[in-house]
Amino acid sequence: MAWRSRGHRGDLLESLIDLSNDYYKNNGIARVDKISTPIKVVEQNSRGQITLGYFDKRSTVDYIGLCQGIALCFDAKETWLNYFSLNNFHDHQLEYMDDFKKHGGVSFFIVYFKKHEAFFLLPLEFVQEQIKKAAEGGRKSIPFSLCEEKGIPLGFLNHHLLHYLPAINVYLDILEAQQD
């Protein structure tokens, strides 16, 4: 039986985000970088390829960056289902994102529903609220319909760039309105 990695399930979404981030950087709009998970190399073959290794520590988030003086951190998630399981939001990531937010940054998730070809920005607070409801006996997933209702939809720029920065502006407007 072959061993199957559960990693790299967000490759399409991450590729779209990476293309967008290159565009943002090259046009002086934002600087957002992919954060790699540190790997401890145990063995390499004669060509320098890693043949045995392990993750040195848990990853935090997929991306960290700056846009117009605002610090951003976010994670990319995708699913073929009509819902997104709350099990995909890991405690160590949520804790990191919460700390990031407490220090003045903006934390969120970009979620891709493949079946619907729909992309959403889900604010950290929204995800935390869903996790709290699940802990109190509520639903253990976020349905697509709730993302349509409460999430911030993402569009495309030039037909191939996932243009998520306008959604961040919407998110910031929501946060500002909550403080008033």
PDB file of C-alpha atoms in Angstrom:
ATOM      1  CA  MET A   1       0.000   0.000   0.000  1.00  0.00           C
ATOM      2  CA  ALA A   2       1.381   3.397  -0.969  1.00  0.00           C
ATOM      3  CA  TRP A   3       1.850   6.116   1.597  1.00  0.00           C
ATOM      4  CA  ARG A   4      -0.171   9.211   0.840  1.00  0.00           C
ATOM      5  CA  SER A   5       0.685  12.662   2.008  1.00  0.00           C
ATOM      6  CA  ARG A   6      -2.143  14.818   3.282  1.00  0.00           C
ATOM      7  CA  GLY A   7      -0.057  17.890   2.495  1.00  0.00           C
ATOM      8  CA  HIS A   8      -0.184  19.978  -0.684  1.00  0.00           C
ATOM      9  CA  ARG A   9      -3.957  19.648  -0.922  1.00  0.00           C
ATOM     10  CA  GLY A  10      -4.165  23.394  -1.468  1.00  0.00           C
ATOM     11  CA  ASP A  11      -1.749  23.495  -4.394  1.00  0.00           C
ATOM     12  CA  LEU A  12      -4.162  25.046  -6.934  1.00  0.00           C
ATOM     13  CA  LEU A  13      -5.292  27.733  -4.533  1.00  0.00           C
ATOM     14  CA  GLU A  14      -1.744  28.412  -3.368  1.00  0.00           C
ATOM     15  CA  SER A  15      -0.560  28.644  -6.994  1.00  0.00           C
ATOM     16  CA  LEU A  16      -3.234  31.259  -7.705  1.00  0.00           C
ATOM     17  CA  ILE A  17      -2.271  33.188  -4.579  1.00  0.00           C
ATOM     18  CA  ASP A  18       1.435  32.987  -5.474  1.00  0.00           C
ATOM     19  CA  LEU A  19       0.738  34.408  -8.969  1.00  0.00           C
ATOM     20  CA  SER A  20      -1.290  37.209  -7.404  1.00  0.00           C
ATOM     21  CA  ASN A  21       1.433  37.927  -4.851  1.00  0.00           C
ATOM     22  CA  ASP A  22       4.039  38.165  -7.635  1.00  0.00           C
ATOM     23  CA  TYR A  23       1.795  40.655  -9.433  1.00  0.00           C
ATOM     24  CA  TYR A  24       1.252  42.678  -6.242  1.00  0.00           C
ATOM     25  CA  LYS A  25       5.010  42.739  -5.548  1.00  0.00           C
ATOM     26  CA  ASN A  26       6.056  43.580  -9.123  1.00  0.00           C
ATOM     27  CA  ASN A  27       3.566  46.454  -9.229  1.00  0.00           C
ATOM     28  CA  GLY A  28       4.478  47.855  -5.797  1.00  0.00           C
ATOM     29  CA  ILE A  29       1.039  47.095  -4.374  1.00  0.00           C
ATOM     30  CA  ALA A  30       1.902  44.665  -1.565  1.00  0.00           C
ATOM     31  CA  ARG A  31       4.590  42.291  -0.348  1.00  0.00           C
ATOM     32  CA  VAL A  32       3.160  38.904   0.679  1.00  0.00           C
ATOM     33  CA  ASP A  33       5.373  35.829   1.018  1.00  0.00           C
ATOM     34  CA  LYS A  34       4.719  32.099   1.291  1.00  0.00           C
ATOM     35  CA  ILE A  35       5.996  30.721   4.602  1.00  0.00           C
ATOM     36  CA  SER A  36       7.644  27.317   4.325  1.00  0.00           C
ATOM     37  CA  THR A  37       7.469  24.733   7.078  1.00  0.00           C
ATOM     38  CA  PRO A  38      10.997  24.038   8.388  1.00  0.00           C
ATOM     39  CA  ILE A  39      12.170  20.495   7.602  1.00  0.00           C
ATOM     40  CA  LYS A  40      14.943  18.687   9.457  1.00  0.00           C
ATOM     41  CA  VAL A  41      16.926  16.684   6.873  1.00  0.00           C
ATOM     42  CA  VAL A  42      18.022  13.254   8.104  1.00  0.00           C
ATOM     43  CA  GLU A  43      19.290  11.668   4.866  1.00  0.00           C
ATOM     44  CA  GLN A  44      20.132  12.805   1.342  1.00  0.00           C
ATOM     45  CA  ASN A  45      21.073  10.758  -1.710  1.00  0.00           C
ATOM     46  CA  SER A  46      24.161  11.388  -3.860  1.00  0.00           C
ATOM     47  CA  ARG A  47      22.239  13.949  -5.954  1.00  0.00           C
ATOM     48  CA  GLY A  48      21.361  16.002  -2.878  1.00  0.00           C
ATOM     49  CA  GLN A  49      17.710  14.962  -2.844  1.00  0.00           C
ATOM     50  CA  ILE A  50      16.134  14.582   0.575  1.00  0.00           C
ATOM     51  CA  THR A  51      15.283  10.922   1.141  1.00  0.00           C
ATOM     52  CA  LEU A  52      14.400  11.141   4.825  1.00  0.00           C
ATOM     53  CA  GLY A  53      13.293  14.091   6.882  1.00  0.00           C
ATOM     54  CA  TYR A  54      10.678  15.385   9.263  1.00  0.00           C
ATOM     55  CA  PHE A  55       8.997  18.655  10.047  1.00  0.00           C
ATOM     56  CA  ASP A  56      11.154  20.523  12.535  1.00  0.00           C
ATOM     57  CA  LYS A  57       8.146  22.336  14.007  1.00  0.00           C
ATOM     58  CA  ARG A  58       4.520  23.004  13.178  1.00  0.00           C
ATOM     59  CA  SER A  59       3.743  25.512  10.500  1.00  0.00           C
ATOM     60  CA  THR A  60       2.032  28.711  11.499  1.00  0.00           C
ATOM     61  CA  VAL A  61       0.241  30.138   8.465  1.00  0.00           C
ATOM     62  CA  ASP A  62       0.747  29.904   4.721  1.00  0.00           C
ATOM     63  CA  TYR A  63       1.337  33.610   4.041  1.00  0.00           C
ATOM     64  CA  ILE A  64       2.590  36.728   5.813  1.00  0.00           C
ATOM     65  CA  GLY A  65       2.944  40.167   4.297  1.00  0.00           C
ATOM     66  CA  LEU A  66       2.343  43.890   4.216  1.00  0.00           C
ATOM     67  CA  CYS A  67      -0.030  46.027   2.210  1.00  0.00           C
ATOM     68  CA  GLN A  68      -0.137  49.799   2.640  1.00  0.00           C
ATOM     69  CA  GLY A  69       1.354  49.509   6.127  1.00  0.00           C
ATOM     70  CA  ILE A  70      -1.041  46.778   7.247  1.00  0.00           C
ATOM     71  CA  ALA A  71       0.428  43.466   8.401  1.00  0.00           C
ATOM     72  CA  LEU A  72      -1.382  40.429   6.961  1.00  0.00           C
ATOM     73  CA  CYS A  73      -1.312  36.748   7.827  1.00  0.00           C
ATOM     74  CA  PHE A  74      -3.528  34.129   6.266  1.00  0.00           C
ATOM     75  CA  ASP A  75      -3.915  30.482   5.452  1.00  0.00           C
ATOM     76  CA  ALA A  76      -5.214  28.924   2.226  1.00  0.00           C
ATOM     77  CA  LYS A  77      -7.769  26.106   2.463  1.00  0.00           C
ATOM     78  CA  GLU A  78      -9.755  24.255  -0.194  1.00  0.00           C
ATOM     79  CA  THR A  79     -12.404  21.560  -0.416  1.00  0.00           C
ATOM     80  CA  TRP A  80     -14.405  19.545  -2.951  1.00  0.00           C
ATOM     81  CA  LEU A  81     -17.305  19.301  -0.488  1.00  0.00           C
ATOM     82  CA  ASN A  82     -20.314  21.584   0.044  1.00  0.00           C
ATOM     83  CA  TYR A  83     -18.910  22.442   3.460  1.00  0.00           C
ATOM     84  CA  PHE A  84     -15.589  23.035   5.117  1.00  0.00           C
ATOM     85  CA  SER A  85     -14.770  20.913   8.163  1.00  0.00           C
ATOM     86  CA  LEU A  86     -13.708  22.850  11.246  1.00  0.00           C
ATOM     87  CA  ASN A  87     -11.067  20.136  11.806  1.00  0.00           C
ATOM     88  CA  ASN A  88      -9.080  21.845   9.034  1.00  0.00           C
ATOM     89  CA  PHE A  89      -8.542  24.880  11.253  1.00  0.00           C
ATOM     90  CA  HIS A  90      -5.709  23.853  13.577  1.00  0.00           C
ATOM     91  CA  ASP A  91      -5.337  25.172  17.126  1.00  0.00           C
ATOM     92  CA  HIS A  92      -1.706  26.247  16.677  1.00  0.00           C
ATOM     93  CA  GLN A  93      -2.643  28.231  13.542  1.00  0.00           C
ATOM     94  CA  LEU A  94      -5.596  29.896  15.239  1.00  0.00           C
ATOM     95  CA  GLU A  95      -3.431  30.807  18.232  1.00  0.00           C
ATOM     96  CA  TYR A  96      -0.749  32.300  15.966  1.00  0.00           C
ATOM     97  CA  MET A  97      -3.333  34.267  13.997  1.00  0.00           C
ATOM     98  CA  ASP A  98      -4.972  35.522  17.181  1.00  0.00           C
ATOM     99  CA  ASP A  99      -1.594  36.731  18.507  1.00  0.00           C
ATOM    100  CA  PHE A 100      -0.892  38.377  15.147  1.00  0.00           C
ATOM    101  CA  LYS A 101      -4.227  40.196  15.361  1.00  0.00           C
ATOM    102  CA  LYS A 102      -3.590  41.306  18.957  1.00  0.00           C
ATOM    103  CA  HIS A 103      -0.409  43.017  17.732  1.00  0.00           C
ATOM    104  CA  GLY A 104      -2.313  45.036  15.138  1.00  0.00           C
ATOM    105  CA  GLY A 105      -2.219  42.663  12.172  1.00  0.00           C
ATOM    106  CA  VAL A 106      -5.065  41.311  10.079  1.00  0.00           C
ATOM    107  CA  SER A 107      -5.677  37.536  10.159  1.00  0.00           C
ATOM    108  CA  PHE A 108      -7.951  35.593   7.831  1.00  0.00           C
ATOM    109  CA  PHE A 109      -8.435  32.492   5.700  1.00  0.00           C
ATOM    110  CA  ILE A 110      -8.875  32.221   1.956  1.00  0.00           C
ATOM    111  CA  VAL A 111     -11.162  29.273   1.252  1.00  0.00           C
ATOM    112  CA  TYR A 112     -11.805  27.714  -2.152  1.00  0.00           C
ATOM    113  CA  PHE A 113     -14.899  25.599  -2.778  1.00  0.00           C
ATOM    114  CA  LYS A 114     -13.808  23.670  -5.884  1.00  0.00           C
ATOM    115  CA  LYS A 115     -17.245  22.244  -6.698  1.00  0.00           C
ATOM    116  CA  HIS A 116     -18.692  25.765  -6.827  1.00  0.00           C
ATOM    117  CA  GLU A 117     -15.552  27.446  -8.216  1.00  0.00           C
ATOM    118  CA  ALA A 118     -15.975  30.025  -5.462  1.00  0.00           C
ATOM    119  CA  PHE A 119     -13.355  31.783  -3.351  1.00  0.00           C
ATOM    120  CA  PHE A 120     -13.998  33.550  -0.050  1.00  0.00           C
ATOM    121  CA  LEU A 121     -12.082  35.501   2.535  1.00  0.00           C
ATOM    122  CA  LEU A 122     -13.183  34.238   5.948  1.00  0.00           C
ATOM    123  CA  PRO A 123     -12.192  36.558   8.800  1.00  0.00           C
ATOM    124  CA  LEU A 124     -10.483  34.926  11.775  1.00  0.00           C
ATOM    125  CA  GLU A 125     -13.320  36.119  14.027  1.00  0.00           C
ATOM    126  CA  PHE A 126     -15.911  34.346  11.874  1.00  0.00           C
ATOM    127  CA  VAL A 127     -13.995  31.050  12.016  1.00  0.00           C
ATOM    128  CA  GLN A 128     -13.504  31.409  15.793  1.00  0.00           C
ATOM    129  CA  GLU A 129     -17.257  32.002  16.182  1.00  0.00           C
ATOM    130  CA  GLN A 130     -18.036  28.815  14.215  1.00  0.00           C
ATOM    131  CA  ILE A 131     -15.572  26.812  16.331  1.00  0.00           C
ATOM    132  CA  LYS A 132     -17.176  28.163  19.514  1.00  0.00           C
ATOM    133  CA  LYS A 133     -20.648  27.173  18.279  1.00  0.00           C
ATOM    134  CA  ALA A 134     -19.364  23.676  17.425  1.00  0.00           C
ATOM    135  CA  ALA A 135     -17.899  23.326  20.934  1.00  0.00           C
ATOM    136  CA  GLU A 136     -21.362  24.162  22.303  1.00  0.00           C
ATOM    137  CA  GLY A 137     -22.926  21.338  20.286  1.00  0.00           C
ATOM    138  CA  GLY A 138     -23.407  23.101  16.962  1.00  0.00           C
ATOM    139  CA  ARG A 139     -22.375  22.134  13.467  1.00  0.00           C
ATOM    140  CA  LYS A 140     -18.769  20.927  13.050  1.00  0.00           C
ATOM    141  CA  SER A 141     -18.372  22.478   9.617  1.00  0.00           C
ATOM    142  CA  ILE A 142     -18.986  25.679   7.703  1.00  0.00           C
ATOM    143  CA  PRO A 143     -21.463  25.106   4.863  1.00  0.00           C
ATOM    144  CA  PHE A 144     -20.957  26.747   1.483  1.00  0.00           C
ATOM    145  CA  SER A 145     -24.235  28.640   1.950  1.00  0.00           C
ATOM    146  CA  LEU A 146     -22.910  30.272   5.147  1.00  0.00           C
ATOM    147  CA  CYS A 147     -19.724  31.312   3.338  1.00  0.00           C
ATOM    148  CA  GLU A 148     -21.897  32.889   0.640  1.00  0.00           C
ATOM    149  CA  GLU A 149     -23.829  34.742   3.336  1.00  0.00           C
ATOM    150  CA  LYS A 150     -21.044  35.751   5.749  1.00  0.00           C
ATOM    151  CA  GLY A 151     -17.796  35.363   3.796  1.00  0.00           C
ATOM    152  CA  ILE A 152     -16.283  38.020   1.568  1.00  0.00           C
ATOM    153  CA  PRO A 153     -16.241  36.814  -2.065  1.00  0.00           C
ATOM    154  CA  LEU A 154     -13.012  37.086  -4.047  1.00  0.00           C
ATOM    155  CA  GLY A 155     -12.782  38.035  -7.692  1.00  0.00           C
ATOM    156  CA  PHE A 156     -10.154  37.784 -10.384  1.00  0.00           C
ATOM    157  CA  LEU A 157      -7.890  40.374 -11.961  1.00  0.00           C
ATOM    158  CA  ASN A 158      -6.866  39.888 -15.609  1.00  0.00           C
ATOM    159  CA  HIS A 159      -8.767  36.563 -15.614  1.00  0.00           C
ATOM    160  CA  HIS A 160      -6.025  34.612 -13.795  1.00  0.00           C
ATOM    161  CA  LEU A 161      -5.027  36.505 -10.666  1.00  0.00           C
ATOM    162  CA  LEU A 162      -7.004  35.860  -7.491  1.00  0.00           C
ATOM    163  CA  HIS A 163      -7.548  39.484  -6.485  1.00  0.00           C
ATOM    164  CA  TYR A 164      -7.929  39.213  -2.710  1.00  0.00           C
ATOM    165  CA  LEU A 165      -6.814  42.723  -1.698  1.00  0.00           C
ATOM    166  CA  PRO A 166     -10.251  44.337  -2.294  1.00  0.00           C
ATOM    167  CA  ALA A 167     -11.745  41.731   0.076  1.00  0.00           C
ATOM    168  CA  ILE A 168      -9.222  42.787   2.725  1.00  0.00           C
ATOM    169  CA  ASN A 169     -10.523  46.360   2.375  1.00  0.00           C
ATOM    170  CA  VAL A 170     -14.072  45.082   2.937  1.00  0.00           C
ATOM    171  CA  TYR A 171     -12.831  43.149   5.994  1.00  0.00           C
ATOM    172  CA  LEU A 172     -11.092  46.269   7.358  1.00  0.00           C
ATOM    173  CA  ASP A 173     -14.297  48.284   6.850  1.00  0.00           C
ATOM    174  CA  ILE A 174     -16.203  45.636   8.838  1.00  0.00           C
ATOM    175  CA  LEU A 175     -13.629  45.769  11.656  1.00  0.00           C
ATOM    176  CA  GLU A 176     -13.768  49.571  11.698  1.00  0.00           C
ATOM    177  CA  ALA A 177     -17.580  49.571  11.839  1.00  0.00           C
ATOM    178  CA  GLN A 178     -17.476  47.154  14.796  1.00  0.00           C
ATOM    179  CA  GLN A 179     -15.197  49.545  16.715  1.00  0.00           C
ATOM    180  CA  ASP A 180     -17.508  52.533  16.237  1.00  0.00           C
TER     181      ASP A 180
END
